[in-house]
Coordinates of C-alpha atoms and ligand atoms in Angstrom, one line a residue:
M28 CA 52.2 -142.4 213.2
N29 CA 52.7 -142.2 216.9
R30 CA 56.0 -140.3 217.3
Q31 CA 57.9 -139.7 220.5
P32 CA 59.9 -136.5 221.3
V33 CA 63.6 -137.0 220.8
E34 CA 66.0 -136.4 223.7
G35 CA 69.6 -135.1 223.2
F36 CA 69.3 -134.7 219.4
S37 CA 72.0 -132.1 219.2
K38 CA 74.5 -134.4 220.8
L39 CA 74.1 -137.1 218.1
S40 CA 76.8 -137.2 215.4
K41 CA 75.9 -136.0 211.9
E42 CA 75.5 -139.7 210.9
G43 CA 73.4 -140.3 214.0
K44 CA 71.1 -137.4 213.2
I45 CA 70.6 -138.6 209.6
E46 CA 69.9 -142.2 210.8
W47 CA 67.3 -140.9 213.3
L48 CA 65.7 -138.7 210.6
V49 CA 65.5 -141.4 208.0
N50 CA 64.1 -144.0 210.4
E51 CA 61.6 -141.6 212.0
Y52 CA 60.3 -139.6 209.1
L53 CA 61.4 -141.3 205.8
Q54 CA 60.6 -145.0 206.3
G55 CA 64.3 -145.9 206.5
D56 CA 64.7 -145.0 202.8
P57 CA 68.4 -145.5 201.9
K58 CA 67.9 -143.1 198.9
A59 CA 67.2 -140.3 201.4
I60 CA 70.6 -140.9 203.0
N61 CA 72.3 -140.6 199.6
T62 CA 70.3 -137.4 198.8
L63 CA 71.6 -135.8 202.0
K64 CA 75.1 -137.0 201.6
Q65 CA 75.6 -136.1 198.0
Y66 CA 75.6 -132.5 199.1
W67 CA 78.4 -133.0 201.6
N68 CA 81.7 -131.4 200.5
D69 CA 84.7 -133.6 200.0
D70 CA 86.9 -130.9 201.6
T71 CA 86.3 -131.8 205.2
D72 CA 87.5 -128.4 206.5
L73 CA 85.1 -126.6 204.2
Q74 CA 82.3 -128.9 205.3
Q75 CA 83.1 -128.4 209.0
L76 CA 83.0 -124.6 208.4
H77 CA 79.5 -124.8 207.0
D78 CA 78.4 -127.3 209.7
D79 CA 79.5 -124.8 212.3
F80 CA 77.4 -121.9 210.9
S81 CA 74.3 -123.5 212.4
E82 CA 73.0 -126.2 214.8
N83 CA 72.0 -129.7 213.9
T84 CA 73.4 -129.5 210.4
I85 CA 73.1 -132.7 208.4
S86 CA 73.8 -131.5 204.8
N87 CA 74.2 -128.3 202.7
F88 CA 71.4 -126.6 200.9
Y89 CA 72.6 -125.3 197.5
M90 CA 71.4 -122.1 196.0
P91 CA 72.5 -120.9 192.5
F92 CA 75.2 -118.3 192.7
G93 CA 74.9 -116.1 189.6
L94 CA 76.2 -112.9 188.1
A95 CA 74.4 -109.9 186.8
P96 CA 77.0 -107.9 184.8
N97 CA 77.0 -104.4 183.3
F98 CA 75.7 -102.4 186.2
L99 CA 77.0 -98.8 185.9
I100 CA 76.7 -97.3 189.4
N101 CA 77.9 -93.8 190.2
D102 CA 80.0 -94.1 186.9
Q103 CA 81.7 -97.3 188.0
L104 CA 81.0 -100.6 186.3
Y105 CA 80.0 -103.5 188.6
T106 CA 79.2 -107.2 188.2
I107 CA 76.7 -108.0 190.9
P108 CA 76.8 -111.5 192.5
M109 CA 73.3 -112.9 193.3
A110 CA 72.3 -116.0 195.2
V111 CA 68.7 -116.8 194.2
E112 CA 66.7 -119.8 193.1
E113 CA 64.0 -118.0 191.1
S114 CA 64.9 -118.6 187.5
S115 CA 64.2 -115.1 186.0
V116 CA 65.7 -112.8 188.6
V117 CA 69.3 -112.7 187.4
A118 CA 68.3 -112.4 183.8
A119 CA 65.9 -109.6 184.5
A120 CA 68.5 -107.7 186.6
S121 CA 71.1 -108.1 183.8
K122 CA 68.6 -106.8 181.2
A123 CA 67.7 -103.8 183.3
A124 CA 71.5 -103.1 183.9
K125 CA 72.1 -103.1 180.1
F126 CA 69.1 -100.8 179.5
W127 CA 70.4 -98.2 182.0
L128 CA 74.1 -98.7 181.0
E129 CA 73.2 -97.0 177.7
R130 CA 71.3 -94.2 179.6
G131 CA 73.8 -93.0 182.2
G132 CA 73.5 -95.8 184.7
F133 CA 72.4 -95.8 188.3
K134 CA 73.1 -93.2 191.0
T135 CA 73.1 -93.9 194.7
T136 CA 73.1 -91.6 197.7
V137 CA 73.4 -92.8 201.3
L138 CA 71.0 -90.4 203.1
S139 CA 72.0 -91.6 206.7
T140 CA 73.5 -94.6 208.5
T141 CA 72.1 -94.5 212.0
K142 CA 71.0 -97.7 213.6
L143 CA 68.7 -98.1 216.6
G144 CA 68.2 -100.2 219.7
H145 CA 66.0 -100.0 222.8
V146 CA 66.0 -101.0 226.4
H147 CA 62.3 -101.6 227.0
F148 CA 61.4 -101.2 230.6
M149 CA 58.5 -100.6 233.0
F150 CA 58.5 -97.9 235.7
S151 CA 55.5 -96.7 237.7
G152 CA 56.9 -93.4 239.1
S153 CA 56.6 -89.9 237.7
P154 CA 57.7 -89.7 234.1
A155 CA 58.8 -86.1 234.6
Q156 CA 61.0 -87.1 237.5
L157 CA 62.4 -90.1 235.6
Q158 CA 63.2 -87.8 232.7
A159 CA 65.1 -85.4 235.0
I160 CA 67.1 -88.2 236.6
F161 CA 67.9 -89.6 233.1
Q162 CA 69.1 -86.2 231.8
N163 CA 71.1 -85.3 234.9
T164 CA 72.8 -88.6 235.8
I165 CA 71.8 -91.7 233.9
K166 CA 72.6 -90.6 230.4
A167 CA 76.3 -89.8 231.0
Q168 CA 76.7 -93.0 233.1
L169 CA 75.3 -95.1 230.2
I170 CA 78.1 -93.8 228.0
E171 CA 80.7 -94.2 230.7
D172 CA 79.8 -97.8 231.5
T173 CA 79.9 -98.8 227.9
N174 CA 83.4 -97.3 227.2
E175 CA 85.0 -100.8 227.1
I176 CA 82.4 -102.1 224.6
T177 CA 82.5 -99.1 222.4
H178 CA 86.3 -98.7 222.4
N179 CA 87.1 -100.4 219.1
M180 CA 84.0 -99.1 217.4
R181 CA 84.9 -95.5 218.4
G182 CA 88.4 -96.2 216.9
R183 CA 86.7 -97.0 213.6
G184 CA 84.7 -93.8 213.7
G185 CA 81.5 -95.2 215.1
G186 CA 79.8 -95.6 218.6
I187 CA 76.8 -94.3 220.4
I188 CA 75.4 -91.2 218.8
A189 CA 72.4 -90.4 221.0
L190 CA 70.5 -91.6 224.0
E191 CA 66.9 -90.6 224.7
L192 CA 64.3 -91.6 227.3
I193 CA 61.0 -92.2 225.6
D194 CA 57.8 -92.1 227.5
K195 CA 55.4 -94.7 226.1
T196 CA 53.0 -94.7 229.0
A197 CA 50.2 -93.2 226.9
E198 CA 50.2 -96.4 224.8
L199 CA 51.0 -98.9 227.5
A200 CA 50.9 -98.2 231.3
D201 CA 54.3 -97.8 232.9
Y202 CA 56.2 -98.5 229.6
F203 CA 59.4 -96.5 228.9
Q204 CA 62.3 -97.0 226.5
I205 CA 65.9 -96.0 226.4
K206 CA 66.2 -95.3 222.7
A207 CA 69.8 -95.5 221.6
S208 CA 71.2 -94.4 218.2
F209 CA 74.4 -96.0 216.9
E210 CA 76.9 -95.6 214.1
T211 CA 78.4 -99.1 213.4
V212 CA 80.5 -98.1 210.3
D213 CA 81.2 -101.2 208.2
S214 CA 79.6 -103.8 210.5
M215 CA 75.9 -104.6 210.7
G216 CA 76.4 -104.0 214.4
A217 CA 73.9 -106.4 215.9
N218 CA 76.2 -107.8 218.6
F219 CA 77.7 -104.4 219.3
I220 CA 74.3 -102.8 219.7
N221 CA 72.9 -105.6 221.9
S222 CA 76.0 -105.6 224.1
C223 CA 75.7 -101.9 224.7
L224 CA 71.9 -102.2 225.4
E225 CA 72.4 -105.0 228.0
Q226 CA 75.0 -102.8 229.7
F227 CA 72.6 -99.8 229.6
A228 CA 70.0 -102.0 231.4
K229 CA 72.5 -102.9 234.2
T230 CA 73.5 -99.2 234.6
L231 CA 69.9 -98.1 234.7
R232 CA 69.0 -100.7 237.3
S233 CA 71.9 -99.7 239.5
L234 CA 71.4 -95.9 239.2
I235 CA 67.6 -96.2 239.9
D236 CA 68.4 -98.4 243.0
Q237 CA 70.9 -95.8 244.3
S238 CA 68.8 -92.8 243.5
S239 CA 68.0 -90.5 246.5
E240 CA 65.2 -88.9 244.6
L241 CA 63.0 -92.0 244.3
N242 CA 61.1 -93.8 247.0
H243 CA 61.3 -97.5 247.7
Q244 CA 58.1 -98.3 245.8
E245 CA 59.3 -96.4 242.7
K246 CA 62.7 -98.2 242.8
E247 CA 61.0 -101.5 243.1
S248 CA 58.7 -100.8 240.1
L249 CA 61.6 -100.8 237.7
Q250 CA 61.5 -103.9 235.5
I251 CA 63.7 -104.4 232.5
V252 CA 61.6 -106.1 229.9
M253 CA 64.2 -106.6 227.1
C254 CA 67.3 -105.1 225.4
I255 CA 67.4 -105.5 221.7
L256 CA 68.3 -103.6 218.5
S257 CA 65.5 -102.6 216.2
N258 CA 65.6 -104.1 212.7
Y259 CA 63.6 -101.0 211.6
T260 CA 66.3 -98.5 210.6
P261 CA 64.5 -95.6 208.9
D262 CA 67.6 -93.5 209.5
C263 CA 69.9 -96.0 207.9
I264 CA 68.7 -95.3 204.4
V265 CA 70.0 -95.2 200.8
R266 CA 68.4 -93.9 197.6
A267 CA 69.0 -95.5 194.2
E268 CA 67.8 -93.8 191.1
V269 CA 67.9 -93.8 187.4
S270 CA 66.9 -90.9 185.1
C271 CA 67.0 -90.1 181.4
P272 CA 65.4 -87.8 178.8
V273 CA 61.9 -89.0 178.1
D274 CA 62.6 -89.7 174.4
Q275 CA 65.2 -92.3 175.3
L276 CA 62.6 -94.6 176.7
A277 CA 61.1 -95.7 173.3
E278 CA 61.8 -99.3 172.5
G279 CA 60.6 -101.4 169.6
E280 CA 57.0 -100.6 168.9
V281 CA 56.4 -98.8 172.2
T282 CA 56.8 -95.0 172.1
S283 CA 58.3 -93.1 175.0
E284 CA 54.9 -91.5 175.8
E285 CA 53.2 -94.8 175.8
F286 CA 55.9 -96.4 178.0
I287 CA 55.9 -93.6 180.5
E288 CA 52.1 -93.6 180.8
K289 CA 51.9 -97.3 181.3
F290 CA 55.0 -97.5 183.6
S291 CA 53.9 -94.5 185.8
R292 CA 50.4 -95.9 186.1
A293 CA 51.8 -99.2 187.3
V294 CA 53.9 -97.4 190.0
R295 CA 50.9 -95.3 191.1
I296 CA 48.8 -98.5 191.5
A297 CA 51.5 -100.0 193.7
E298 CA 51.5 -96.7 195.7
I299 CA 47.8 -96.8 196.5
E300 CA 46.9 -100.5 196.3
P301 CA 48.4 -102.8 199.0
Y302 CA 47.5 -106.0 197.0
R303 CA 49.7 -104.8 194.2
A304 CA 52.2 -103.1 196.4
T305 CA 53.0 -106.4 198.1
T306 CA 53.8 -108.1 194.8
H307 CA 55.6 -105.0 193.4
N308 CA 57.8 -104.9 196.5
K309 CA 58.3 -108.7 196.4
G310 CA 59.8 -108.1 193.0
I311 CA 62.2 -105.4 194.4
M312 CA 63.2 -107.9 197.2
N313 CA 64.0 -110.5 194.5
G314 CA 67.0 -108.4 193.6
I315 CA 67.8 -107.1 197.1
D316 CA 67.7 -110.5 198.9
A317 CA 69.8 -112.1 196.2
V318 CA 72.7 -109.7 196.8
V319 CA 72.1 -109.6 200.5
I320 CA 72.5 -113.4 200.7
A321 CA 75.5 -113.5 198.3
T322 CA 77.2 -110.9 200.5
G323 CA 76.5 -112.8 203.7
N324 CA 74.0 -110.4 205.2
D325 CA 70.8 -111.0 207.1
F326 CA 68.0 -111.1 204.6
R327 CA 65.3 -111.5 207.2
A328 CA 66.4 -108.3 208.8
V329 CA 66.4 -106.5 205.5
E330 CA 63.0 -107.9 204.6
A331 CA 61.4 -106.9 207.9
C332 CA 62.8 -103.4 207.6
A333 CA 61.7 -102.8 204.1
H334 CA 58.1 -103.8 204.7
T335 CA 57.8 -101.7 207.9
Y336 CA 59.1 -98.8 205.9
A337 CA 56.7 -99.5 203.1
S338 CA 53.9 -99.0 205.7
K339 CA 55.3 -95.9 207.3
D340 CA 52.5 -93.6 206.0
G341 CA 49.7 -95.7 207.5
H342 CA 49.1 -98.1 204.7
Y343 CA 51.4 -100.5 202.8
S344 CA 52.7 -98.9 199.7
S345 CA 55.3 -99.1 196.9
L346 CA 59.0 -98.7 197.8
T347 CA 59.7 -97.2 194.4
H348 CA 58.4 -94.0 192.8
C349 CA 58.7 -92.2 189.5
E350 CA 58.1 -88.8 188.0
V351 CA 58.5 -86.9 184.8
K352 CA 59.8 -83.3 185.2
D353 CA 61.2 -80.9 182.5
G354 CA 61.4 -83.7 180.0
I355 CA 63.3 -86.1 182.3
F356 CA 62.0 -89.4 183.5
R357 CA 63.2 -90.3 187.0
F358 CA 62.6 -93.6 188.9
W359 CA 63.9 -94.2 192.4
L360 CA 63.9 -96.4 195.5
D361 CA 64.5 -95.3 199.1
L362 CA 65.6 -98.3 201.0
P363 CA 66.3 -98.4 204.7
I364 CA 68.8 -101.2 205.1
A365 CA 71.4 -102.3 207.7
L366 CA 74.3 -104.2 206.1
G367 CA 77.8 -105.2 207.1
T368 CA 80.9 -105.8 205.1
I369 CA 83.0 -106.8 208.0
G370 CA 82.2 -109.4 210.8
G371 CA 79.6 -112.1 210.6
L372 CA 79.8 -114.4 207.6
T373 CA 81.7 -111.8 205.6
T374 CA 85.1 -113.1 206.5
L375 CA 84.1 -116.7 207.1
H376 CA 82.1 -117.9 204.1
P377 CA 84.4 -118.4 201.1
L378 CA 81.7 -117.5 198.5
V379 CA 80.7 -114.4 200.5
K380 CA 84.4 -113.3 200.6
L381 CA 84.6 -113.8 196.8
A382 CA 81.3 -111.9 196.2
L383 CA 82.6 -108.9 198.2
S384 CA 85.9 -109.0 196.3
V385 CA 83.9 -109.0 193.0
L386 CA 82.2 -105.9 194.3
G387 CA 85.6 -104.3 195.0
K388 CA 85.4 -104.9 198.8
P389 CA 82.8 -102.2 199.4
S390 CA 82.2 -100.3 202.6
A391 CA 78.8 -101.0 204.2
S392 CA 77.6 -97.7 202.7
E393 CA 78.7 -98.6 199.2
L394 CA 77.1 -102.0 199.6
M395 CA 73.8 -100.3 200.6
G396 CA 73.9 -98.5 197.3
I397 CA 74.7 -101.7 195.3
V398 CA 71.9 -103.6 197.0
A399 CA 69.4 -100.8 196.4
V400 CA 70.4 -100.7 192.7
A401 CA 69.7 -104.4 192.4
G402 CA 66.2 -103.9 193.8
L403 CA 65.5 -100.9 191.6
A404 CA 66.7 -102.7 188.5
Q405 CA 64.6 -105.7 189.3
N406 CA 61.5 -103.6 189.8
F407 CA 62.2 -101.7 186.5
G408 CA 62.6 -105.0 184.6
A409 CA 59.4 -106.5 186.1
L410 CA 57.3 -103.4 185.5
R411 CA 58.6 -103.0 182.0
S412 CA 57.6 -106.5 181.1
L413 CA 54.3 -106.4 183.0
V414 CA 53.1 -103.2 181.2
T415 CA 54.4 -104.3 177.7
T416 CA 54.8 -108.0 176.9
G417 CA 53.5 -109.4 180.1
I418 CA 55.6 -111.3 182.6
Q419 CA 55.0 -114.9 181.5
K420 CA 56.9 -114.7 178.2
G421 CA 60.2 -114.2 179.9
H422 CA 59.3 -116.2 183.1
M423 CA 58.2 -119.3 181.3
K424 CA 61.2 -119.3 179.0
M425 CA 63.4 -119.3 182.2
H426 CA 61.1 -121.9 183.8
L427 CA 61.4 -124.1 180.7
M428 CA 64.7 -125.6 182.0
N429 CA 63.1 -126.4 185.4
I430 CA 60.3 -128.3 183.6
L431 CA 62.8 -130.1 181.4
N432 CA 65.0 -131.0 184.3
Q433 CA 61.9 -132.5 186.1
L434 CA 61.3 -134.5 182.9
E435 CA 64.9 -135.7 183.0
A436 CA 65.4 -134.3 179.5
T437 CA 68.7 -135.0 177.8
E438 CA 70.9 -132.1 176.5
E439 CA 69.7 -132.9 172.9
E440 CA 66.1 -132.7 174.0
K441 CA 66.7 -129.4 175.8
N442 CA 68.2 -128.0 172.6
H443 CA 65.2 -129.2 170.7
F444 CA 62.9 -127.3 173.1
L445 CA 64.9 -124.1 172.9
I446 CA 64.3 -124.1 169.1
F447 CA 60.7 -125.3 169.5
F448 CA 59.8 -122.4 171.8
K449 CA 61.8 -119.7 170.0
D450 CA 58.7 -118.0 168.6
K451 CA 56.1 -119.5 171.0
T452 CA 55.1 -118.7 174.6
V453 CA 56.1 -121.6 176.9
S454 CA 53.3 -123.4 178.7
H455 CA 53.6 -126.4 180.9
H456 CA 51.0 -128.3 178.9
M457 CA 52.8 -127.6 175.6
V458 CA 56.1 -128.8 177.0
I459 CA 54.6 -132.1 178.2
Q460 CA 52.8 -132.6 174.9
E461 CA 55.9 -132.0 172.8
F462 CA 58.0 -134.1 175.2
C463 CA 55.7 -137.1 174.9
Q464 CA 55.8 -136.8 171.2
L465 CA 59.6 -136.7 171.2
R466 CA 59.8 -139.8 173.4
G467 CA 57.0 -141.5 171.4
V468 CA 54.7 -142.1 174.4
N469 CA 51.1 -141.2 175.0
S470 CA 51.4 -139.8 178.5
I471 CA 54.1 -138.8 180.9
E472 CA 53.2 -141.6 183.3
E473 CA 54.6 -144.1 180.7
L474 CA 58.0 -142.6 181.3
N475 CA 58.2 -143.7 184.9
L476 CA 60.2 -140.7 185.9
N477 CA 61.9 -140.3 189.3
K478 CA 61.2 -143.9 190.3
Ligands
MEV513 C1 58.0 -112.4 190.6 O1 58.9 -113.1 191.5 C2 58.1 -110.9 190.8 C3 57.0 -110.1 190.1 O2 55.7 -110.6 190.4 C4 57.1 -108.7 190.6 C5 56.0 -107.8 190.1 O3 54.9 -108.2 189.8 O4 56.3 -106.6 190.1 C6 57.2 -110.2 188.6

């Protein structure tokens, strides 16, 4: 099909955008219009709120909002809200929570809360001379010129913690950075950090231009490349851990020794083998992202940071680790993560507000711990299944409902399947076979589904 670029799309009304979409891409299908509109909220204020979160919005995209109860964290009981579409995630988290509830629960420690941003710039004069000017005049002026921007943050106990000039010329000719460290207390701080950085760049430009120590050519060589926070926050880091006497790990037919051997081996493999580490960490992120989304935080930032951290030793590795020492099994996750519990969506999105209330309106540091616990629990649950029963037993049981919904099964048929698979491992093929038998047809095509 020969399509033409669209002009002024953002200026079309919501109806206009839908009409354009359906005509251009969906062969004018009236069902597509219904599909989009059935997700509109009747409450027009609420709908407007969601429309305003983004650009060119035409509908809402639902995500299941679930609860994982029984999380004992630092001796306090939590129910953790999770927004996630993968069927087994909340169930696995709840199961792991229950397991550790009976063994002392989870402990969290915020190791540090420093966030970073950089002014990236080019300068072709002497690095030593630039460093001297930076230390003698520029640094103090950077603080001074951002006093207005940092006023409120300082009032809340945050602000600029440190400023450094970093010489990167060995890696890229003429490349320098102002590396700025910030404390942003309960806000994620992206806007605050970026505003400070942009002011730093202006101050830098003006002080270099005025400098009596630099010649014309050196002054002219200064080029600001960009001012932006770093989503890599290795100094904004929390540890979540569980531990218990070794003999408390026996379950069913699996002895403690057997469990520890299998579990530790699985962790070691993820530590040394990037193919496994990627999937291992993906499982951790299943728990982390679900809480990050439910609490209105930026899961892309959290993902990017976690994976950079997982590569910090030169190869991609596991984010979790375990050990047995003096008869105690210990399993932990160190997670660098920048979160906010004020600002952004946290006060705007009604479900996010509710999720934060369910968690007891945590500070950003407390939320760091809760999120890390969700990741650790998820990983514990996944590894426990993987090294004992295998993952598919639980996964396919959860996936059964998805298959049955695709087949447009009635409630009665769904109940039949729950009984049918009580003592069998679910497979797609078996579900189809049994479904055809129930409906008295030879093949699924005969049912003419979704037509
Ligand atoms: C699936 O979403 C996550 C797992 O693959 C994680 C893992 O393998 O550790 C089960």
